[in-house]
mmCIF file of C-alpha atoms in Angstrom:
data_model
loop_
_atom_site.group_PDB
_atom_site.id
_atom_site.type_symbol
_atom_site.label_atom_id
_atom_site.label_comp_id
_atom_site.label_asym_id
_atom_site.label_seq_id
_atom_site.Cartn_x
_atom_site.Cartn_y
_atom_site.Cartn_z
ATOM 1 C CA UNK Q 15 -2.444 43.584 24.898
ATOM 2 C CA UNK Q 16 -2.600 44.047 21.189
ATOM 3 C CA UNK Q 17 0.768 42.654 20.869
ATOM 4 C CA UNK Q 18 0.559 39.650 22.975
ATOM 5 C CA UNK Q 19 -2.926 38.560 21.477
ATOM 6 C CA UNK Q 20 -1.530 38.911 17.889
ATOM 7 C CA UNK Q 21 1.259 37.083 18.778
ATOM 8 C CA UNK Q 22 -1.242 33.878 19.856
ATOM 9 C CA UNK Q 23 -3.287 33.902 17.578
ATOM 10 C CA UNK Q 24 0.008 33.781 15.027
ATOM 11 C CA UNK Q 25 1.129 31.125 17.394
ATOM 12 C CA UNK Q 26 -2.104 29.107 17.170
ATOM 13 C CA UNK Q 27 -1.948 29.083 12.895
ATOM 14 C CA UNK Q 28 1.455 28.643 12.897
ATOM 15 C CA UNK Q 29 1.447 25.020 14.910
ATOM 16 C CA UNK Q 30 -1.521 24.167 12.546
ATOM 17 C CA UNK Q 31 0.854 25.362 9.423
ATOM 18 C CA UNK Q 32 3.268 22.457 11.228
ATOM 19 C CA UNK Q 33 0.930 19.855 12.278
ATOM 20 C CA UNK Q 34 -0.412 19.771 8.474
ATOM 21 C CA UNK Q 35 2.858 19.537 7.084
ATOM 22 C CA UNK Q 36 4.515 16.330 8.487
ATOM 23 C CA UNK Q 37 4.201 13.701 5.887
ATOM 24 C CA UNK Q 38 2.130 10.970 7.047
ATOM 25 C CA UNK Q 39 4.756 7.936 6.724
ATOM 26 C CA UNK Q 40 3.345 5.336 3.678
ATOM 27 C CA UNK Q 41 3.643 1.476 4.236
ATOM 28 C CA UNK Q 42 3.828 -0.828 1.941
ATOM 29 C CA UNK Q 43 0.559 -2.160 0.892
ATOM 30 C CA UNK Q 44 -1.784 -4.587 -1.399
ATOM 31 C CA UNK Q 45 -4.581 -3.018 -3.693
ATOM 32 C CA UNK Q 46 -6.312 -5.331 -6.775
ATOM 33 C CA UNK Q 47 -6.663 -3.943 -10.280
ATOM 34 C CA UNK Q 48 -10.047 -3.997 -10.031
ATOM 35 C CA UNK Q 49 -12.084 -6.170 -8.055
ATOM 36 C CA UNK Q 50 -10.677 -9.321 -5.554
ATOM 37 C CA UNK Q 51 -13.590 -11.694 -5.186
ATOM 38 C CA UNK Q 52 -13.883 -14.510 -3.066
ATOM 39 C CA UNK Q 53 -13.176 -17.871 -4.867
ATOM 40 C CA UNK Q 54 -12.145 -16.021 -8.317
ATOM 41 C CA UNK Q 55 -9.014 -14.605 -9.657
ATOM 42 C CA UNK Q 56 -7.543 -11.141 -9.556
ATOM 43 C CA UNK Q 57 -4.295 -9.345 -10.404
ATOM 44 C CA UNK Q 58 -3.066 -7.358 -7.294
ATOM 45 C CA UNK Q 59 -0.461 -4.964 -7.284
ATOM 46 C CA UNK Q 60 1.927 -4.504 -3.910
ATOM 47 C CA UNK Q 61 2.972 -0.580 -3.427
ATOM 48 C CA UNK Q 62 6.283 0.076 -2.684
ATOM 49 C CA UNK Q 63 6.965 3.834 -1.738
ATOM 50 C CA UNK Q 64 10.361 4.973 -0.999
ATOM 51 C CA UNK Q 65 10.504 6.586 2.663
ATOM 52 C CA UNK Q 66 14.632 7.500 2.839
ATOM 53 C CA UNK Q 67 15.915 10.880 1.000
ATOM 54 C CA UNK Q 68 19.655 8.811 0.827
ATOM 55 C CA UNK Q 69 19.043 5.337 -0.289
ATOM 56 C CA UNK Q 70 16.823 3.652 -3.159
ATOM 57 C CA UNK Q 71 14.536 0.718 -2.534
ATOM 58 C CA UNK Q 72 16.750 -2.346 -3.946
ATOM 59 C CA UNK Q 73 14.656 -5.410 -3.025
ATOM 60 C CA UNK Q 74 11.077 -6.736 -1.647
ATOM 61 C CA UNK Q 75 10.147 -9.925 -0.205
ATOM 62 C CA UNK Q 76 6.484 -10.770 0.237
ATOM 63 C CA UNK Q 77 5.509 -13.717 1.983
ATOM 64 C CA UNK Q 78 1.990 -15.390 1.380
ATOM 65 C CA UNK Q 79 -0.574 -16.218 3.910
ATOM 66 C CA UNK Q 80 0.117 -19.988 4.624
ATOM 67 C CA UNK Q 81 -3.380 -20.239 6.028
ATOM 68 C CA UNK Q 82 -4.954 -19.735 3.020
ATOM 69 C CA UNK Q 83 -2.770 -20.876 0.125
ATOM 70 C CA UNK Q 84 -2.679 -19.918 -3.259
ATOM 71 C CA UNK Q 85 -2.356 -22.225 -5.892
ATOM 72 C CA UNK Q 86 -1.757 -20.035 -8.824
ATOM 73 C CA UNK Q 87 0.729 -16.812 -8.303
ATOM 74 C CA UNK Q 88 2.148 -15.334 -11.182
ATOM 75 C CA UNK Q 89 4.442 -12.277 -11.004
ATOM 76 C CA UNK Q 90 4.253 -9.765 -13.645
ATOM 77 C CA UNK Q 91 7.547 -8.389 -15.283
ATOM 78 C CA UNK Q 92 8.442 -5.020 -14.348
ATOM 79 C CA UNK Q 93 11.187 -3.607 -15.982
ATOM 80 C CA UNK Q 94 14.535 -2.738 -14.104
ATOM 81 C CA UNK Q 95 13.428 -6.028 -11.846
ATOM 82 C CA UNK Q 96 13.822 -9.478 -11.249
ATOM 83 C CA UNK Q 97 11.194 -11.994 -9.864
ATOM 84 C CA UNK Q 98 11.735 -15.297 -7.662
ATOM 85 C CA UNK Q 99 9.235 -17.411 -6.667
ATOM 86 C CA UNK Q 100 9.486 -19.728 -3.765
ATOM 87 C CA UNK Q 101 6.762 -22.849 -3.446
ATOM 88 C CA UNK Q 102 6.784 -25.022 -0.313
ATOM 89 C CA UNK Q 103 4.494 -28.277 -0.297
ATOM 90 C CA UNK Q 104 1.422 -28.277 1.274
ATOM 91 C CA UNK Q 105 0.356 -30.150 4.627
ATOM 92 C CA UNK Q 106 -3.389 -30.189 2.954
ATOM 93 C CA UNK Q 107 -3.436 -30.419 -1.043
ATOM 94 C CA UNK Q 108 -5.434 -28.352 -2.913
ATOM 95 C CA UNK Q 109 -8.311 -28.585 -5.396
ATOM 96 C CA UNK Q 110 -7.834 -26.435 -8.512
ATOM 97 C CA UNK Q 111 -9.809 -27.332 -11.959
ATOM 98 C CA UNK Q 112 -10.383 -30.860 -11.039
ATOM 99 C CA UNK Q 113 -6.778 -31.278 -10.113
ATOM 100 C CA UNK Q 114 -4.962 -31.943 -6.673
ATOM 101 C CA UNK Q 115 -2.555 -28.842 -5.853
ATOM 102 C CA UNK Q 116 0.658 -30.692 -3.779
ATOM 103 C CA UNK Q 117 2.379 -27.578 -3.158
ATOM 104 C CA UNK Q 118 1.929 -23.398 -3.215
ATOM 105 C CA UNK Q 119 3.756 -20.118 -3.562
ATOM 106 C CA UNK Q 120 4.913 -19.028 -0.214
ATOM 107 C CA UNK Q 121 7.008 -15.931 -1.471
ATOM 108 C CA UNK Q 122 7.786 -13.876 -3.702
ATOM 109 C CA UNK Q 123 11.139 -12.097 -4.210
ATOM 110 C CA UNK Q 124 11.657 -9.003 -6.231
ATOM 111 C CA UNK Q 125 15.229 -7.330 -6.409
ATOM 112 C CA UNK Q 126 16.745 -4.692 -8.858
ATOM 113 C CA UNK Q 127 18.938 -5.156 -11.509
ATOM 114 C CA UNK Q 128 19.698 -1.346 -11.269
ATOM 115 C CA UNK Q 129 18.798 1.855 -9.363
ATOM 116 C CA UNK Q 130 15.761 0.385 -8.179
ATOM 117 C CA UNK Q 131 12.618 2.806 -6.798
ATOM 118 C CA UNK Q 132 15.107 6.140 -5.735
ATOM 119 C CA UNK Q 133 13.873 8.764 -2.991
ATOM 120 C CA UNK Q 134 10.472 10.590 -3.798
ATOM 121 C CA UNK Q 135 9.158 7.756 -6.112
ATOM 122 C CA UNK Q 136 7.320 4.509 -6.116
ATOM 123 C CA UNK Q 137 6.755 1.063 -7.978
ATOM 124 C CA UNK Q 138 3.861 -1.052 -8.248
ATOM 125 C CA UNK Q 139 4.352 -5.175 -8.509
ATOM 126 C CA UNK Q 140 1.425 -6.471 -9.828
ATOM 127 C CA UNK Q 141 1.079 -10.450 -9.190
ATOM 128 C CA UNK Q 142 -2.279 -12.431 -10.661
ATOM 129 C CA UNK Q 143 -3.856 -14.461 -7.813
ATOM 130 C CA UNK Q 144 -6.098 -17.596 -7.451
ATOM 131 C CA UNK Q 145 -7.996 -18.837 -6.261
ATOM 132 C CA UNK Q 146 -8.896 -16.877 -4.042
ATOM 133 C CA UNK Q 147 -10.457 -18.521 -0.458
ATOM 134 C CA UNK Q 148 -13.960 -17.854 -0.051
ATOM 135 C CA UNK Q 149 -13.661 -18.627 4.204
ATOM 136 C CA UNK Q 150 -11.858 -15.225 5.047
ATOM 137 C CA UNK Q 151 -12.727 -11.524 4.470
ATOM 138 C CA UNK Q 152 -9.365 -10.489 3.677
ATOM 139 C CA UNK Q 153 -5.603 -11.472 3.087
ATOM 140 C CA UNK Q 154 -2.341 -10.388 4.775
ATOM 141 C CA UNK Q 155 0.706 -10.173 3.159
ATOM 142 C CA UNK Q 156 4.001 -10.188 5.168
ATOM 143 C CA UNK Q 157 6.340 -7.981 3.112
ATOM 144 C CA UNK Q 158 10.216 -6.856 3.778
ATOM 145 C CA UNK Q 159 11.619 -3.611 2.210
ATOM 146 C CA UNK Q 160 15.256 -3.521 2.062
ATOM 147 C CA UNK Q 161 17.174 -0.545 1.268
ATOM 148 C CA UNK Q 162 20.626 -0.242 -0.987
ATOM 149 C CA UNK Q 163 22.141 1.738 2.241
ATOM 150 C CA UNK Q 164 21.543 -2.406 3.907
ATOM 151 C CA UNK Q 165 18.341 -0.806 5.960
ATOM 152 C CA UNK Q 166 15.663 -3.194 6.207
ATOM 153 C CA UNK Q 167 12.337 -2.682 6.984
ATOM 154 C CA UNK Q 168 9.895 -5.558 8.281
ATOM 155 C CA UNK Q 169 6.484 -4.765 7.599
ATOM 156 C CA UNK Q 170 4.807 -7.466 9.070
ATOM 157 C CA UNK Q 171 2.693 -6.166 12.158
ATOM 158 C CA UNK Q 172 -0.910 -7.605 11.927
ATOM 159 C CA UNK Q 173 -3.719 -4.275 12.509
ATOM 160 C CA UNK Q 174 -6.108 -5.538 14.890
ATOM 161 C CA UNK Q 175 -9.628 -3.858 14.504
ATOM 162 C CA UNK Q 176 -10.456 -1.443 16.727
ATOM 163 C CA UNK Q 177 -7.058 -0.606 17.395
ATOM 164 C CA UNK Q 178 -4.698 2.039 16.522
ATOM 165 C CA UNK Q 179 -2.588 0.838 12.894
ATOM 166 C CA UNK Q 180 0.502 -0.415 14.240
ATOM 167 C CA UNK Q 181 4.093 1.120 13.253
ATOM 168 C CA UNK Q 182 4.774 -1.246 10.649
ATOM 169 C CA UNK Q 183 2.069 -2.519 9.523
ATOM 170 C CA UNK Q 184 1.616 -5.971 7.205
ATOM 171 C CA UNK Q 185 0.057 -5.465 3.585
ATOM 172 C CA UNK Q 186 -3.530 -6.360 4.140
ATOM 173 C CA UNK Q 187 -5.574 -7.509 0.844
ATOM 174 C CA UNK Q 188 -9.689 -6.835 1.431
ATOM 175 C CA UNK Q 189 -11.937 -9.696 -0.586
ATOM 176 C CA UNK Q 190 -14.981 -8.547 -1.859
ATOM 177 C CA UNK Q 191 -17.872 -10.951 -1.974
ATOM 178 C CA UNK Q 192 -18.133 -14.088 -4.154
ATOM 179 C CA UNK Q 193 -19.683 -13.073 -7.936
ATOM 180 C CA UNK Q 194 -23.378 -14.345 -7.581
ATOM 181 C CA UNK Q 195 -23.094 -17.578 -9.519
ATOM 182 C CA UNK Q 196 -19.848 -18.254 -8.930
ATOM 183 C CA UNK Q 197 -18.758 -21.816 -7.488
ATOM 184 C CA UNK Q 198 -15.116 -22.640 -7.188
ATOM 185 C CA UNK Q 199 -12.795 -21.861 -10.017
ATOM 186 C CA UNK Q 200 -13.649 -22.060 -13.228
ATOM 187 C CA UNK Q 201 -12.344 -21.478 -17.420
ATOM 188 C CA UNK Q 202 -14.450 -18.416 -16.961
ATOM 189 C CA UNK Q 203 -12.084 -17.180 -14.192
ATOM 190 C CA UNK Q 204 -9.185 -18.001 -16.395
ATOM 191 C CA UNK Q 205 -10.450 -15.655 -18.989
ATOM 192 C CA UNK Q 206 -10.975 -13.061 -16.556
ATOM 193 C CA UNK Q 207 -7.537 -13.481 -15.239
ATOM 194 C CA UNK Q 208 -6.194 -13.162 -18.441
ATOM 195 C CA UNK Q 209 -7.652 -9.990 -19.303
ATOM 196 C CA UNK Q 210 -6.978 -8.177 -15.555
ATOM 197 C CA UNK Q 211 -3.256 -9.268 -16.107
ATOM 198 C CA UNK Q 212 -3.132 -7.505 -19.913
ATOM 199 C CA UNK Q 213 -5.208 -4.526 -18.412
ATOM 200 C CA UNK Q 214 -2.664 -4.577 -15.644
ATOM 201 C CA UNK Q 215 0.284 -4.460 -18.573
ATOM 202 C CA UNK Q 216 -0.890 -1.743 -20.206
ATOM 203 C CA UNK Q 217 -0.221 0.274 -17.539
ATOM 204 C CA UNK Q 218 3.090 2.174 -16.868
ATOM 205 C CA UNK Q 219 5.370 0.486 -13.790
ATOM 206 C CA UNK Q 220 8.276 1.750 -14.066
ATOM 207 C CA UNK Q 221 8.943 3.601 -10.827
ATOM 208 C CA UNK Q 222 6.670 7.010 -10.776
ATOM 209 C CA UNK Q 223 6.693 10.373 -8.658
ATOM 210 C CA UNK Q 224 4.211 9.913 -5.236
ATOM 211 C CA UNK Q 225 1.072 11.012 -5.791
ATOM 212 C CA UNK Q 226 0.189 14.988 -5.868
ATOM 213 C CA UNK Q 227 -3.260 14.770 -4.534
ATOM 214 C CA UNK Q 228 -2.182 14.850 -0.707
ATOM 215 C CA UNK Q 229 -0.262 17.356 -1.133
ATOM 216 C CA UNK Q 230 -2.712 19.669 -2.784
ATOM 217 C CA UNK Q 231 -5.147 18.683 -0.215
ATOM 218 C CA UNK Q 232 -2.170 19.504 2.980
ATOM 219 C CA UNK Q 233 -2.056 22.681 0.654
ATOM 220 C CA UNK Q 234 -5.380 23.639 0.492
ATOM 221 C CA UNK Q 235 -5.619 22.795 4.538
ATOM 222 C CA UNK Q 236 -2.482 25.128 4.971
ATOM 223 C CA UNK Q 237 -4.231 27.785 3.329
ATOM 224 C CA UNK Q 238 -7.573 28.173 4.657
ATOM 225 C CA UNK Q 239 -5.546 27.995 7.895
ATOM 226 C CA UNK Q 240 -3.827 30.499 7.403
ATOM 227 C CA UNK Q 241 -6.824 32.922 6.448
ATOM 228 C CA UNK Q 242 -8.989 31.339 9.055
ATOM 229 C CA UNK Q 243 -6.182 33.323 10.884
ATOM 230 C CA UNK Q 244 -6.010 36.195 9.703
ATOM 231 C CA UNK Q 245 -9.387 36.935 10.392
ATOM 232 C CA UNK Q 246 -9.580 36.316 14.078
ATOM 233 C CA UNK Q 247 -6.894 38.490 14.237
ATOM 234 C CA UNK Q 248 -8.722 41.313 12.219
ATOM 235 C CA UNK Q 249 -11.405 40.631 14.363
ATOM 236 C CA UNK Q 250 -9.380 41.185 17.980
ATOM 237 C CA UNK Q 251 -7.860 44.256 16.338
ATOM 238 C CA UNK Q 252 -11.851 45.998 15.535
ATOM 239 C CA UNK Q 253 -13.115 44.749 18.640
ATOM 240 C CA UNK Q 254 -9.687 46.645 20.618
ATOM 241 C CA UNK Q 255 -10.338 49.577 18.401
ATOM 242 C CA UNK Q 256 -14.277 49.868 19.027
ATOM 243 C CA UNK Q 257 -13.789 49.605 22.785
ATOM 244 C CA UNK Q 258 -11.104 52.112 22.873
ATOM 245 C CA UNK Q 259 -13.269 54.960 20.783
#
């Protein structure tokens, strides 16, 4: 009996060991440099993690919601790669600074001029954005990984609310609520713009290790597991030894 209940409770941690160490697969996805209001400007940088141990990221294709057009996208440099953009003409100009908009970025193309984002790293592709619509809570981004073993990747799967996030799902960009005071684009928002985009600059993108804070926290899990354990099982053991004296 003392064997057999050892043996499950080492069972029992041991499956919890496993459960907390599959990786939890990363997407690519859409996060501003600071704030992402409604009818201003922002600079937004898409996350591009590399999932494969055998092949490097070598190109990313982001396609822009054609609902809500964007008048002004402009692609920040990052080193190692180059940046297309594509503009299609508009069925509905736009209005932006007193001027009619005839046509808007669709997509954005980004491919490597050399190793590109290898296994166990990624690389951040900031773009400045605007204006941003002020009839929508949030954005979504259609993007396409592709792989220098050919793979591709389509992450392009819409998450519904209330429903479990889809297998591949579509960068998805949340707006935060129009600055009190603010109506339509203005120089102000130009200014602003400006100064997200050098704030964005003086940040490191070349391609950079995946962040160590889920680990430690898988770690941490793993551990306190593990002596979670340990302790049922010294308790099992006293309790057979107290009712066998």
């Amino acid at each position: 009996m003392k064997v057999s209940r050892l043996a499950a409770v080492g069972a029992l941690a041991g499956s919890a060991v496993l459960v907390l160490s599959v990786p939890a697969f990363a997407h690519v996805s859409v996060q501003p440099e600071g704030t992402a209001a409604k009818g201003g400007y922002a600079v937004v940088a898409f996350k591009v993690p590399n999932e494969r141990d055998n092949a490097s990221t070598t190109k990313l294709e982001v396609t822009f919601p054609a609902e809500h057009p964007l008048a002004s996208v402009m692609p920040q440099p990052v080193p190692g790669w180059k940046a297309d953009v594509t503009k299609s003409t508009l069925d509905k100009p736009l209005e932006m600074h007193g001027k009619k908009i005839t046509e808007a970025v669709t997509k954005v193309t980004w491919t490597a001029d050399g190793k590109g984002v290898e296994p166990g790293y990624f690389q951040k592709f900031p773009v400045s954005v605007g204006t941003l619509p002020e009839d929508t809570d949030q954005l979504v981004f259609k993007a396409i990984q592709t792989y220098s073993n050919k793979e591709v990747v389509r992450w392009i799967e819409v998450p519904q609310k209330g429903q479990e996030e889809p297998e591949n799902p579509a960068p998805v960009l949340e707006l935060s609520a129009a600055e009190e005071g603010h109506h339509g684009s203005s120089s102000a928002d130009k200014a602003d713009d400006s100064e997200d985009a050098e704030a964005a600059s003086a940040k490191t993108h070349a391609a950079e290790p995946a962040d160590s804070s889920d680990t430690t926290a898988r770690v941490l899990g793993v551990v306190g597991i593990v002596v979670g354990a340990l302790g049922v099982a010294y308790g099992v053991l006293a309790g057979r030894r107290r009712t066998t004296a």
